[in-house]
């Protein structure tokens, strides 16, 4: 895997051009977005897994093996950020989605937390407009039986709210579980 950081986009004047499919990683702060990019890239520090939740305030773009461009977007629904900061988040992400052709959205959530209001609104919207993959992260944190329940609950949530999902996968960036499967799904090889 040959992966590299391309650029950061942080304001409305910037537009990124590429021939490669663009895949966005969306999820709450701290759900494991940057860690997933590092795991997919097989690189420890490519996306600099932030120590402080909510620190990533820019759209960070990565070339993944010359096959796709991954966009690491700022985390949403972080309770400790102010209303003003949340507005900035909406501004930046909506701008980014409008200006660029998005090939797929990776909808991340921490497997230990049942999807909440934030996920519901965002997932529903995203699934009506884009190809979507739900990625449940940090699966190493649950015991097999807990994992089974969590996956069943997630499936019920997706069914009940009629969210159109193309693919679902549970991963651990820490233990590298199902990372290869996700690479194949994203055609990174
Ligand atoms: N056990 C375990 N911890 C993980 C895993 N993935 C991420 N983490 C931890 O979760 C925390 C947040 O991970 P990040 O990858 O920085 O999360 P993020 O979504 O990029 O967060 P923001 O950039 O703040 O939005 C870090 O302490 C990671 O080490 C995983 O698969 N297993
Ligand atoms: Mg991050």
mmCIF file with all atom_site columns, C-alpha atoms and ligand atoms in Angstrom:
data_model
loop_
_atom_site.group_PDB
_atom_site.id
_atom_site.type_symbol
_atom_site.label_atom_id
_atom_site.label_alt_id
_atom_site.label_comp_id
_atom_site.label_asym_id
_atom_site.label_entity_id
_atom_site.label_seq_id
_atom_site.pdbx_PDB_ins_code
_atom_site.Cartn_x
_atom_site.Cartn_y
_atom_site.Cartn_z
_atom_site.occupancy
_atom_site.B_iso_or_equiv
_atom_site.pdbx_formal_charge
_atom_site.auth_seq_id
_atom_site.auth_comp_id
_atom_site.auth_asym_id
_atom_site.auth_atom_id
_atom_site.pdbx_PDB_model_num
ATOM   1   C  CA  . UNK A 1 1   ? 0.000   0.000   0.000   1.00 0.00 ? 1   UNK A CA  1
ATOM   2   C  CA  . UNK A 1 2   ? 1.396   3.370   -1.067  1.00 0.00 ? 2   UNK A CA  1
ATOM   3   C  CA  . UNK A 1 3   ? -0.566  6.058   0.734   1.00 0.00 ? 3   UNK A CA  1
ATOM   4   C  CA  . UNK A 1 4   ? 0.143   9.722   1.239   1.00 0.00 ? 4   UNK A CA  1
ATOM   5   C  CA  . UNK A 1 5   ? -1.349  12.900  2.637   1.00 0.00 ? 5   UNK A CA  1
ATOM   6   C  CA  . UNK A 1 6   ? -2.465  15.197  -0.205  1.00 0.00 ? 6   UNK A CA  1
ATOM   7   C  CA  . UNK A 1 7   ? -3.772  18.400  1.383   1.00 0.00 ? 7   UNK A CA  1
ATOM   8   C  CA  . UNK A 1 8   ? -6.162  19.925  3.927   1.00 0.00 ? 8   UNK A CA  1
ATOM   9   C  CA  . UNK A 1 9   ? -9.223  21.894  2.994   1.00 0.00 ? 9   UNK A CA  1
ATOM   10  C  CA  . UNK A 1 10  ? -10.440 24.369  5.567   1.00 0.00 ? 10  UNK A CA  1
ATOM   11  C  CA  . UNK A 1 11  ? -12.296 27.110  3.779   1.00 0.00 ? 11  UNK A CA  1
ATOM   12  C  CA  . UNK A 1 12  ? -14.799 27.775  1.057   1.00 0.00 ? 12  UNK A CA  1
ATOM   13  C  CA  . UNK A 1 13  ? -12.464 28.879  -1.669  1.00 0.00 ? 13  UNK A CA  1
ATOM   14  C  CA  . UNK A 1 14  ? -10.699 25.568  -1.958  1.00 0.00 ? 14  UNK A CA  1
ATOM   15  C  CA  . UNK A 1 15  ? -11.702 22.844  -4.341  1.00 0.00 ? 15  UNK A CA  1
ATOM   16  C  CA  . UNK A 1 16  ? -9.848  19.631  -4.847  1.00 0.00 ? 16  UNK A CA  1
ATOM   17  C  CA  . UNK A 1 17  ? -9.545  18.091  -8.314  1.00 0.00 ? 17  UNK A CA  1
ATOM   18  C  CA  . UNK A 1 18  ? -8.742  14.465  -8.954  1.00 0.00 ? 18  UNK A CA  1
ATOM   19  C  CA  . UNK A 1 19  ? -9.600  11.692  -11.369 1.00 0.00 ? 19  UNK A CA  1
ATOM   20  C  CA  . UNK A 1 20  ? -9.783  9.206   -8.519  1.00 0.00 ? 20  UNK A CA  1
ATOM   21  C  CA  . UNK A 1 21  ? -13.025 8.240   -6.754  1.00 0.00 ? 21  UNK A CA  1
ATOM   22  C  CA  . UNK A 1 22  ? -13.552 10.284  -3.599  1.00 0.00 ? 22  UNK A CA  1
ATOM   23  C  CA  . UNK A 1 23  ? -14.602 8.431   -0.450  1.00 0.00 ? 23  UNK A CA  1
ATOM   24  C  CA  . UNK A 1 24  ? -15.607 10.382  2.681   1.00 0.00 ? 24  UNK A CA  1
ATOM   25  C  CA  . UNK A 1 25  ? -15.191 9.146   6.234   1.00 0.00 ? 25  UNK A CA  1
ATOM   26  C  CA  . UNK A 1 26  ? -17.942 10.490  8.468   1.00 0.00 ? 26  UNK A CA  1
ATOM   27  C  CA  . UNK A 1 27  ? -18.514 9.933   12.161  1.00 0.00 ? 27  UNK A CA  1
ATOM   28  C  CA  . UNK A 1 28  ? -18.544 11.468  15.596  1.00 0.00 ? 28  UNK A CA  1
ATOM   29  C  CA  . UNK A 1 29  ? -15.356 12.743  17.097  1.00 0.00 ? 29  UNK A CA  1
ATOM   30  C  CA  . UNK A 1 30  ? -13.353 9.966   18.641  1.00 0.00 ? 30  UNK A CA  1
ATOM   31  C  CA  . UNK A 1 31  ? -15.155 7.169   16.777  1.00 0.00 ? 31  UNK A CA  1
ATOM   32  C  CA  . UNK A 1 32  ? -11.917 6.134   15.099  1.00 0.00 ? 32  UNK A CA  1
ATOM   33  C  CA  . UNK A 1 33  ? -11.843 7.850   11.686  1.00 0.00 ? 33  UNK A CA  1
ATOM   34  C  CA  . UNK A 1 34  ? -8.141  8.711   11.644  1.00 0.00 ? 34  UNK A CA  1
ATOM   35  C  CA  . UNK A 1 35  ? -7.198  5.338   13.120  1.00 0.00 ? 35  UNK A CA  1
ATOM   36  C  CA  . UNK A 1 36  ? -9.129  3.605   10.344  1.00 0.00 ? 36  UNK A CA  1
ATOM   37  C  CA  . UNK A 1 37  ? -7.248  5.548   7.675   1.00 0.00 ? 37  UNK A CA  1
ATOM   38  C  CA  . UNK A 1 38  ? -3.968  4.560   9.297   1.00 0.00 ? 38  UNK A CA  1
ATOM   39  C  CA  . UNK A 1 39  ? -5.065  0.919   9.431   1.00 0.00 ? 39  UNK A CA  1
ATOM   40  C  CA  . UNK A 1 40  ? -6.190  0.888   5.793   1.00 0.00 ? 40  UNK A CA  1
ATOM   41  C  CA  . UNK A 1 41  ? -2.917  2.518   4.781   1.00 0.00 ? 41  UNK A CA  1
ATOM   42  C  CA  . UNK A 1 42  ? -0.929  0.195   7.011   1.00 0.00 ? 42  UNK A CA  1
ATOM   43  C  CA  . UNK A 1 43  ? 0.844   3.277   8.325   1.00 0.00 ? 43  UNK A CA  1
ATOM   44  C  CA  . UNK A 1 44  ? 0.991   4.233   11.996  1.00 0.00 ? 44  UNK A CA  1
ATOM   45  C  CA  . UNK A 1 45  ? 0.861   8.001   11.773  1.00 0.00 ? 45  UNK A CA  1
ATOM   46  C  CA  . UNK A 1 46  ? -0.492  8.932   8.350   1.00 0.00 ? 46  UNK A CA  1
ATOM   47  C  CA  . UNK A 1 47  ? -3.695  10.484  9.703   1.00 0.00 ? 47  UNK A CA  1
ATOM   48  C  CA  . UNK A 1 48  ? -2.236  11.327  13.135  1.00 0.00 ? 48  UNK A CA  1
ATOM   49  C  CA  . UNK A 1 49  ? -4.866  9.740   15.380  1.00 0.00 ? 49  UNK A CA  1
ATOM   50  C  CA  . UNK A 1 50  ? -5.688  12.821  17.448  1.00 0.00 ? 50  UNK A CA  1
ATOM   51  C  CA  . UNK A 1 51  ? -5.347  12.556  21.198  1.00 0.00 ? 51  UNK A CA  1
ATOM   52  C  CA  . UNK A 1 52  ? -7.932  15.238  21.936  1.00 0.00 ? 52  UNK A CA  1
ATOM   53  C  CA  . UNK A 1 53  ? -11.444 14.517  20.651  1.00 0.00 ? 53  UNK A CA  1
ATOM   54  C  CA  . UNK A 1 54  ? -12.710 17.027  18.140  1.00 0.00 ? 54  UNK A CA  1
ATOM   55  C  CA  . UNK A 1 55  ? -9.290  18.260  17.203  1.00 0.00 ? 55  UNK A CA  1
ATOM   56  C  CA  . UNK A 1 56  ? -9.541  17.555  13.508  1.00 0.00 ? 56  UNK A CA  1
ATOM   57  C  CA  . UNK A 1 57  ? -11.062 20.743  12.124  1.00 0.00 ? 57  UNK A CA  1
ATOM   58  C  CA  . UNK A 1 58  ? -10.149 20.419  8.492   1.00 0.00 ? 58  UNK A CA  1
ATOM   59  C  CA  . UNK A 1 59  ? -10.963 18.053  5.668   1.00 0.00 ? 59  UNK A CA  1
ATOM   60  C  CA  . UNK A 1 60  ? -7.796  16.029  5.283   1.00 0.00 ? 60  UNK A CA  1
ATOM   61  C  CA  . UNK A 1 61  ? -7.307  14.260  1.960   1.00 0.00 ? 61  UNK A CA  1
ATOM   62  C  CA  . UNK A 1 62  ? -5.264  11.112  1.449   1.00 0.00 ? 62  UNK A CA  1
ATOM   63  C  CA  . UNK A 1 63  ? -4.203  9.292   -1.682  1.00 0.00 ? 63  UNK A CA  1
ATOM   64  C  CA  . UNK A 1 64  ? -4.772  5.607   -0.973  1.00 0.00 ? 64  UNK A CA  1
ATOM   65  C  CA  . UNK A 1 65  ? -2.581  3.447   -3.140  1.00 0.00 ? 65  UNK A CA  1
ATOM   66  C  CA  . UNK A 1 66  ? -3.356  5.566   -6.189  1.00 0.00 ? 66  UNK A CA  1
ATOM   67  C  CA  . UNK A 1 67  ? -6.827  3.978   -6.214  1.00 0.00 ? 67  UNK A CA  1
ATOM   68  C  CA  . UNK A 1 68  ? -9.070  6.332   -4.259  1.00 0.00 ? 68  UNK A CA  1
ATOM   69  C  CA  . UNK A 1 69  ? -8.893  9.592   -2.360  1.00 0.00 ? 69  UNK A CA  1
ATOM   70  C  CA  . UNK A 1 70  ? -10.070 9.324   1.244   1.00 0.00 ? 70  UNK A CA  1
ATOM   71  C  CA  . UNK A 1 71  ? -11.440 12.452  2.907   1.00 0.00 ? 71  UNK A CA  1
ATOM   72  C  CA  . UNK A 1 72  ? -11.141 12.522  6.698   1.00 0.00 ? 72  UNK A CA  1
ATOM   73  C  CA  . UNK A 1 73  ? -13.855 14.969  7.706   1.00 0.00 ? 73  UNK A CA  1
ATOM   74  C  CA  . UNK A 1 74  ? -14.178 16.659  11.101  1.00 0.00 ? 74  UNK A CA  1
ATOM   75  C  CA  . UNK A 1 75  ? -16.189 14.643  13.613  1.00 0.00 ? 75  UNK A CA  1
ATOM   76  C  CA  . UNK A 1 76  ? -19.790 15.665  14.249  1.00 0.00 ? 76  UNK A CA  1
ATOM   77  C  CA  . UNK A 1 77  ? -22.033 15.779  17.311  1.00 0.00 ? 77  UNK A CA  1
ATOM   78  C  CA  . UNK A 1 78  ? -19.304 16.515  19.750  1.00 0.00 ? 78  UNK A CA  1
ATOM   79  C  CA  . UNK A 1 79  ? -21.129 17.833  22.803  1.00 0.00 ? 79  UNK A CA  1
ATOM   80  C  CA  . UNK A 1 80  ? -18.318 19.993  24.125  1.00 0.00 ? 80  UNK A CA  1
ATOM   81  C  CA  . UNK A 1 81  ? -18.035 22.174  21.049  1.00 0.00 ? 81  UNK A CA  1
ATOM   82  C  CA  . UNK A 1 82  ? -20.002 25.404  20.931  1.00 0.00 ? 82  UNK A CA  1
ATOM   83  C  CA  . UNK A 1 83  ? -22.982 26.143  18.674  1.00 0.00 ? 83  UNK A CA  1
ATOM   84  C  CA  . UNK A 1 84  ? -20.727 28.409  16.642  1.00 0.00 ? 84  UNK A CA  1
ATOM   85  C  CA  . UNK A 1 85  ? -18.252 25.595  16.109  1.00 0.00 ? 85  UNK A CA  1
ATOM   86  C  CA  . UNK A 1 86  ? -21.096 23.266  15.109  1.00 0.00 ? 86  UNK A CA  1
ATOM   87  C  CA  . UNK A 1 87  ? -22.269 25.798  12.547  1.00 0.00 ? 87  UNK A CA  1
ATOM   88  C  CA  . UNK A 1 88  ? -18.763 25.989  11.168  1.00 0.00 ? 88  UNK A CA  1
ATOM   89  C  CA  . UNK A 1 89  ? -18.816 22.202  10.884  1.00 0.00 ? 89  UNK A CA  1
ATOM   90  C  CA  . UNK A 1 90  ? -22.062 22.241  8.876   1.00 0.00 ? 90  UNK A CA  1
ATOM   91  C  CA  . UNK A 1 91  ? -20.698 24.989  6.701   1.00 0.00 ? 91  UNK A CA  1
ATOM   92  C  CA  . UNK A 1 92  ? -17.470 23.197  5.914   1.00 0.00 ? 92  UNK A CA  1
ATOM   93  C  CA  . UNK A 1 93  ? -18.968 19.765  5.309   1.00 0.00 ? 93  UNK A CA  1
ATOM   94  C  CA  . UNK A 1 94  ? -21.911 21.005  3.233   1.00 0.00 ? 94  UNK A CA  1
ATOM   95  C  CA  . UNK A 1 95  ? -19.567 23.094  1.176   1.00 0.00 ? 95  UNK A CA  1
ATOM   96  C  CA  . UNK A 1 96  ? -17.293 20.125  0.676   1.00 0.00 ? 96  UNK A CA  1
ATOM   97  C  CA  . UNK A 1 97  ? -20.145 17.818  -0.377  1.00 0.00 ? 97  UNK A CA  1
ATOM   98  C  CA  . UNK A 1 98  ? -21.566 20.406  -2.767  1.00 0.00 ? 98  UNK A CA  1
ATOM   99  C  CA  . UNK A 1 99  ? -18.293 21.172  -4.505  1.00 0.00 ? 99  UNK A CA  1
ATOM   100 C  CA  . UNK A 1 100 ? -17.026 17.640  -4.941  1.00 0.00 ? 100 UNK A CA  1
ATOM   101 C  CA  . UNK A 1 101 ? -18.351 14.503  -6.492  1.00 0.00 ? 101 UNK A CA  1
ATOM   102 C  CA  . UNK A 1 102 ? -18.527 11.951  -3.719  1.00 0.00 ? 102 UNK A CA  1
ATOM   103 C  CA  . UNK A 1 103 ? -18.254 8.328   -4.708  1.00 0.00 ? 103 UNK A CA  1
ATOM   104 C  CA  . UNK A 1 104 ? -19.041 6.764   -1.349  1.00 0.00 ? 104 UNK A CA  1
ATOM   105 C  CA  . UNK A 1 105 ? -19.649 7.678   2.289   1.00 0.00 ? 105 UNK A CA  1
ATOM   106 C  CA  . UNK A 1 106 ? -18.191 5.552   5.024   1.00 0.00 ? 106 UNK A CA  1
ATOM   107 C  CA  . UNK A 1 107 ? -20.519 6.023   7.985   1.00 0.00 ? 107 UNK A CA  1
ATOM   108 C  CA  . UNK A 1 108 ? -18.516 5.203   11.078  1.00 0.00 ? 108 UNK A CA  1
ATOM   109 C  CA  . UNK A 1 109 ? -19.746 4.576   14.580  1.00 0.00 ? 109 UNK A CA  1
ATOM   110 C  CA  . UNK A 1 110 ? -18.196 3.106   17.700  1.00 0.00 ? 110 UNK A CA  1
ATOM   111 C  CA  . UNK A 1 111 ? -19.738 -0.368  17.985  1.00 0.00 ? 111 UNK A CA  1
ATOM   112 C  CA  . UNK A 1 112 ? -20.205 0.143   21.747  1.00 0.00 ? 112 UNK A CA  1
ATOM   113 C  CA  . UNK A 1 113 ? -22.559 3.065   21.226  1.00 0.00 ? 113 UNK A CA  1
ATOM   114 C  CA  . UNK A 1 114 ? -25.932 2.543   19.672  1.00 0.00 ? 114 UNK A CA  1
ATOM   115 C  CA  . UNK A 1 115 ? -26.475 5.025   16.820  1.00 0.00 ? 115 UNK A CA  1
ATOM   116 C  CA  . UNK A 1 116 ? -28.078 8.193   18.192  1.00 0.00 ? 116 UNK A CA  1
ATOM   117 C  CA  . UNK A 1 117 ? -29.968 11.213  16.879  1.00 0.00 ? 117 UNK A CA  1
ATOM   118 C  CA  . UNK A 1 118 ? -26.851 12.548  15.179  1.00 0.00 ? 118 UNK A CA  1
ATOM   119 C  CA  . UNK A 1 119 ? -26.286 9.322   13.282  1.00 0.00 ? 119 UNK A CA  1
ATOM   120 C  CA  . UNK A 1 120 ? -29.944 8.966   12.373  1.00 0.00 ? 120 UNK A CA  1
ATOM   121 C  CA  . UNK A 1 121 ? -30.154 12.385  10.733  1.00 0.00 ? 121 UNK A CA  1
ATOM   122 C  CA  . UNK A 1 122 ? -26.851 12.129  8.984   1.00 0.00 ? 122 UNK A CA  1
ATOM   123 C  CA  . UNK A 1 123 ? -27.102 8.487   7.885   1.00 0.00 ? 123 UNK A CA  1
ATOM   124 C  CA  . UNK A 1 124 ? -30.579 8.940   6.471   1.00 0.00 ? 124 UNK A CA  1
ATOM   125 C  CA  . UNK A 1 125 ? -29.573 11.983  4.506   1.00 0.00 ? 125 UNK A CA  1
ATOM   126 C  CA  . UNK A 1 126 ? -26.333 10.415  3.275   1.00 0.00 ? 126 UNK A CA  1
ATOM   127 C  CA  . UNK A 1 127 ? -28.002 7.152   2.252   1.00 0.00 ? 127 UNK A CA  1
ATOM   128 C  CA  . UNK A 1 128 ? -30.505 9.017   0.095   1.00 0.00 ? 128 UNK A CA  1
ATOM   129 C  CA  . UNK A 1 129 ? -27.769 10.850  -1.781  1.00 0.00 ? 129 UNK A CA  1
ATOM   130 C  CA  . UNK A 1 130 ? -24.713 8.628   -1.878  1.00 0.00 ? 130 UNK A CA  1
ATOM   131 C  CA  . UNK A 1 131 ? -23.471 5.055   -1.855  1.00 0.00 ? 131 UNK A CA  1
ATOM   132 C  CA  . UNK A 1 132 ? -22.996 4.211   1.796   1.00 0.00 ? 132 UNK A CA  1
ATOM   133 C  CA  . UNK A 1 133 ? -21.057 1.738   3.870   1.00 0.00 ? 133 UNK A CA  1
ATOM   134 C  CA  . UNK A 1 134 ? -21.663 1.479   7.607   1.00 0.00 ? 134 UNK A CA  1
ATOM   135 C  CA  . UNK A 1 135 ? -18.409 0.768   9.421   1.00 0.00 ? 135 UNK A CA  1
ATOM   136 C  CA  . UNK A 1 136 ? -18.702 -0.218  13.077  1.00 0.00 ? 136 UNK A CA  1
ATOM   137 C  CA  . UNK A 1 137 ? -15.369 0.522   14.749  1.00 0.00 ? 137 UNK A CA  1
ATOM   138 C  CA  . UNK A 1 138 ? -13.459 -0.697  17.811  1.00 0.00 ? 138 UNK A CA  1
ATOM   139 C  CA  . UNK A 1 139 ? -14.908 -4.221  17.688  1.00 0.00 ? 139 UNK A CA  1
ATOM   140 C  CA  . UNK A 1 140 ? -12.005 -5.424  19.834  1.00 0.00 ? 140 UNK A CA  1
ATOM   141 C  CA  . UNK A 1 141 ? -13.657 -3.621  22.767  1.00 0.00 ? 141 UNK A CA  1
ATOM   142 C  CA  . UNK A 1 142 ? -16.576 -6.088  22.865  1.00 0.00 ? 142 UNK A CA  1
ATOM   143 C  CA  . UNK A 1 143 ? -16.786 -9.754  23.796  1.00 0.00 ? 143 UNK A CA  1
ATOM   144 C  CA  . UNK A 1 144 ? -18.175 -12.045 21.054  1.00 0.00 ? 144 UNK A CA  1
ATOM   145 C  CA  . UNK A 1 145 ? -21.613 -12.230 22.636  1.00 0.00 ? 145 UNK A CA  1
ATOM   146 C  CA  . UNK A 1 146 ? -21.805 -8.446  23.134  1.00 0.00 ? 146 UNK A CA  1
ATOM   147 C  CA  . UNK A 1 147 ? -20.712 -7.980  19.550  1.00 0.00 ? 147 UNK A CA  1
ATOM   148 C  CA  . UNK A 1 148 ? -23.518 -10.205 18.298  1.00 0.00 ? 148 UNK A CA  1
ATOM   149 C  CA  . UNK A 1 149 ? -26.106 -8.146  20.195  1.00 0.00 ? 149 UNK A CA  1
ATOM   150 C  CA  . UNK A 1 150 ? -24.599 -4.864  19.022  1.00 0.00 ? 150 UNK A CA  1
ATOM   151 C  CA  . UNK A 1 151 ? -24.690 -5.991  15.365  1.00 0.00 ? 151 UNK A CA  1
ATOM   152 C  CA  . UNK A 1 152 ? -28.285 -7.202  15.688  1.00 0.00 ? 152 UNK A CA  1
ATOM   153 C  CA  . UNK A 1 153 ? -29.288 -3.847  17.230  1.00 0.00 ? 153 UNK A CA  1
ATOM   154 C  CA  . UNK A 1 154 ? -27.554 -1.954  14.463  1.00 0.00 ? 154 UNK A CA  1
ATOM   155 C  CA  . UNK A 1 155 ? -29.333 -3.993  11.793  1.00 0.00 ? 155 UNK A CA  1
ATOM   156 C  CA  . UNK A 1 156 ? -32.657 -3.381  13.472  1.00 0.00 ? 156 UNK A CA  1
ATOM   157 C  CA  . UNK A 1 157 ? -31.894 0.375   13.609  1.00 0.00 ? 157 UNK A CA  1
ATOM   158 C  CA  . UNK A 1 158 ? -31.061 0.448   9.885   1.00 0.00 ? 158 UNK A CA  1
ATOM   159 C  CA  . UNK A 1 159 ? -34.206 -1.524  9.003   1.00 0.00 ? 159 UNK A CA  1
ATOM   160 C  CA  . UNK A 1 160 ? -36.549 0.449   11.245  1.00 0.00 ? 160 UNK A CA  1
ATOM   161 C  CA  . UNK A 1 161 ? -35.419 3.795   9.880   1.00 0.00 ? 161 UNK A CA  1
ATOM   162 C  CA  . UNK A 1 162 ? -35.232 2.540   6.285   1.00 0.00 ? 162 UNK A CA  1
ATOM   163 C  CA  . UNK A 1 163 ? -31.639 3.647   5.848   1.00 0.00 ? 163 UNK A CA  1
ATOM   164 C  CA  . UNK A 1 164 ? -30.274 2.463   2.514   1.00 0.00 ? 164 UNK A CA  1
ATOM   165 C  CA  . UNK A 1 165 ? -26.924 0.859   3.183   1.00 0.00 ? 165 UNK A CA  1
ATOM   166 C  CA  . UNK A 1 166 ? -24.914 -0.979  0.516   1.00 0.00 ? 166 UNK A CA  1
ATOM   167 C  CA  . UNK A 1 167 ? -22.519 -2.694  2.821   1.00 0.00 ? 167 UNK A CA  1
ATOM   168 C  CA  . UNK A 1 168 ? -21.861 -3.168  6.550   1.00 0.00 ? 168 UNK A CA  1
ATOM   169 C  CA  . UNK A 1 169 ? -18.639 -4.181  8.219   1.00 0.00 ? 169 UNK A CA  1
ATOM   170 C  CA  . UNK A 1 170 ? -17.264 -4.360  11.753  1.00 0.00 ? 170 UNK A CA  1
ATOM   171 C  CA  . UNK A 1 171 ? -13.600 -3.537  12.159  1.00 0.00 ? 171 UNK A CA  1
ATOM   172 C  CA  . UNK A 1 172 ? -10.837 -3.072  14.668  1.00 0.00 ? 172 UNK A CA  1
ATOM   173 C  CA  . UNK A 1 173 ? -8.112  -0.690  13.566  1.00 0.00 ? 173 UNK A CA  1
ATOM   174 C  CA  . UNK A 1 174 ? -6.139  -1.703  16.640  1.00 0.00 ? 174 UNK A CA  1
ATOM   175 C  CA  . UNK A 1 175 ? -6.191  -5.446  15.930  1.00 0.00 ? 175 UNK A CA  1
ATOM   176 C  CA  . UNK A 1 176 ? -6.565  -5.027  12.146  1.00 0.00 ? 176 UNK A CA  1
ATOM   177 C  CA  . UNK A 1 177 ? -9.711  -7.157  12.114  1.00 0.00 ? 177 UNK A CA  1
ATOM   178 C  CA  . UNK A 1 178 ? -11.614 -7.027  8.794   1.00 0.00 ? 178 UNK A CA  1
ATOM   179 C  CA  . UNK A 1 179 ? -9.344  -4.253  7.506   1.00 0.00 ? 179 UNK A CA  1
ATOM   180 C  CA  . UNK A 1 180 ? -8.387  -6.419  4.547   1.00 0.00 ? 180 UNK A CA  1
ATOM   181 C  CA  . UNK A 1 181 ? -12.069 -7.014  3.812   1.00 0.00 ? 181 UNK A CA  1
ATOM   182 C  CA  . UNK A 1 182 ? -12.718 -3.272  3.853   1.00 0.00 ? 182 UNK A CA  1
ATOM   183 C  CA  . UNK A 1 183 ? -9.734  -2.687  1.549   1.00 0.00 ? 183 UNK A CA  1
ATOM   184 C  CA  . UNK A 1 184 ? -11.276 -5.130  -0.911  1.00 0.00 ? 184 UNK A CA  1
ATOM   185 C  CA  . UNK A 1 185 ? -14.679 -3.476  -0.671  1.00 0.00 ? 185 UNK A CA  1
ATOM   186 C  CA  . UNK A 1 186 ? -13.060 -0.104  -1.411  1.00 0.00 ? 186 UNK A CA  1
ATOM   187 C  CA  . UNK A 1 187 ? -10.957 -1.649  -4.189  1.00 0.00 ? 187 UNK A CA  1
ATOM   188 C  CA  . UNK A 1 188 ? -7.737  -0.354  -2.720  1.00 0.00 ? 188 UNK A CA  1
ATOM   189 C  CA  . UNK A 1 189 ? -5.619  -3.138  -4.147  1.00 0.00 ? 189 UNK A CA  1
HETATM 190 N  N1  . LIG B 2 .   ? -9.438  -0.307  21.121  1.00 0.00 ? 1   LIG B N1  1
HETATM 191 C  C1  . LIG B 2 .   ? -9.500  0.427   20.015  1.00 0.00 ? 1   LIG B C1  1
HETATM 192 N  N2  . LIG B 2 .   ? -9.322  1.764   20.077  1.00 0.00 ? 1   LIG B N2  1
HETATM 193 C  C2  . LIG B 2 .   ? -9.415  2.469   18.939  1.00 0.00 ? 1   LIG B C2  1
HETATM 194 C  C3  . LIG B 2 .   ? -9.701  1.857   17.683  1.00 0.00 ? 1   LIG B C3  1
HETATM 195 N  N3  . LIG B 2 .   ? -9.756  2.836   16.745  1.00 0.00 ? 1   LIG B N3  1
HETATM 196 C  C4  . LIG B 2 .   ? -9.502  3.997   17.384  1.00 0.00 ? 1   LIG B C4  1
HETATM 197 N  N4  . LIG B 2 .   ? -9.291  3.802   18.701  1.00 0.00 ? 1   LIG B N4  1
HETATM 198 C  C5  . LIG B 2 .   ? -8.969  4.827   19.721  1.00 0.00 ? 1   LIG B C5  1
HETATM 199 O  O1  . LIG B 2 .   ? -10.015 5.778   19.777  1.00 0.00 ? 1   LIG B O1  1
HETATM 200 C  C6  . LIG B 2 .   ? -9.508  7.106   19.966  1.00 0.00 ? 1   LIG B C6  1
HETATM 201 C  C7  . LIG B 2 .   ? -9.993  8.023   18.852  1.00 0.00 ? 1   LIG B C7  1
HETATM 202 O  O2  . LIG B 2 .   ? -9.492  7.574   17.611  1.00 0.00 ? 1   LIG B O2  1
HETATM 203 P  P1  . LIG B 2 .   ? -9.296  8.569   16.370  1.00 0.00 ? 1   LIG B P1  1
HETATM 204 O  O3  . LIG B 2 .   ? -8.912  7.699   15.222  1.00 0.00 ? 1   LIG B O3  1
HETATM 205 O  O4  . LIG B 2 .   ? -8.423  9.692   16.718  1.00 0.00 ? 1   LIG B O4  1
HETATM 206 O  O5  . LIG B 2 .   ? -10.798 9.103   16.200  1.00 0.00 ? 1   LIG B O5  1
HETATM 207 P  P2  . LIG B 2 .   ? -11.342 10.238  15.201  1.00 0.00 ? 1   LIG B P2  1
HETATM 208 O  O6  . LIG B 2 .   ? -12.688 9.786   14.787  1.00 0.00 ? 1   LIG B O6  1
HETATM 209 O  O7  . LIG B 2 .   ? -10.343 10.488  14.127  1.00 0.00 ? 1   LIG B O7  1
HETATM 210 O  O8  . LIG B 2 .   ? -11.483 11.506  16.143  1.00 0.00 ? 1   LIG B O8  1
HETATM 211 P  P3  . LIG B 2 .   ? -11.551 13.070  15.701  1.00 0.00 ? 1   LIG B P3  1
HETATM 212 O  O9  . LIG B 2 .   ? -10.428 13.318  14.742  1.00 0.00 ? 1   LIG B O9  1
HETATM 213 O  O10 . LIG B 2 .   ? -11.412 13.790  16.978  1.00 0.00 ? 1   LIG B O10 1
HETATM 214 O  O11 . LIG B 2 .   ? -12.894 13.299  15.080  1.00 0.00 ? 1   LIG B O11 1
HETATM 215 C  C8  . LIG B 2 .   ? -7.979  6.962   20.011  1.00 0.00 ? 1   LIG B C8  1
HETATM 216 O  O12 . LIG B 2 .   ? -7.591  6.915   21.362  1.00 0.00 ? 1   LIG B O12 1
HETATM 217 C  C9  . LIG B 2 .   ? -7.727  5.634   19.321  1.00 0.00 ? 1   LIG B C9  1
HETATM 218 O  O13 . LIG B 2 .   ? -6.549  5.009   19.751  1.00 0.00 ? 1   LIG B O13 1
HETATM 219 C  C10 . LIG B 2 .   ? -9.871  0.423   17.652  1.00 0.00 ? 1   LIG B C10 1
HETATM 220 O  O14 . LIG B 2 .   ? -10.113 -0.226  16.631  1.00 0.00 ? 1   LIG B O14 1
HETATM 221 N  N5  . LIG B 2 .   ? -9.770  -0.236  18.849  1.00 0.00 ? 1   LIG B N5  1
HETATM 222 MG MG1 . LIG B 2 .   ? -9.374  12.239  13.482  1.00 0.00 ? 2   LIG B MG1 1
#
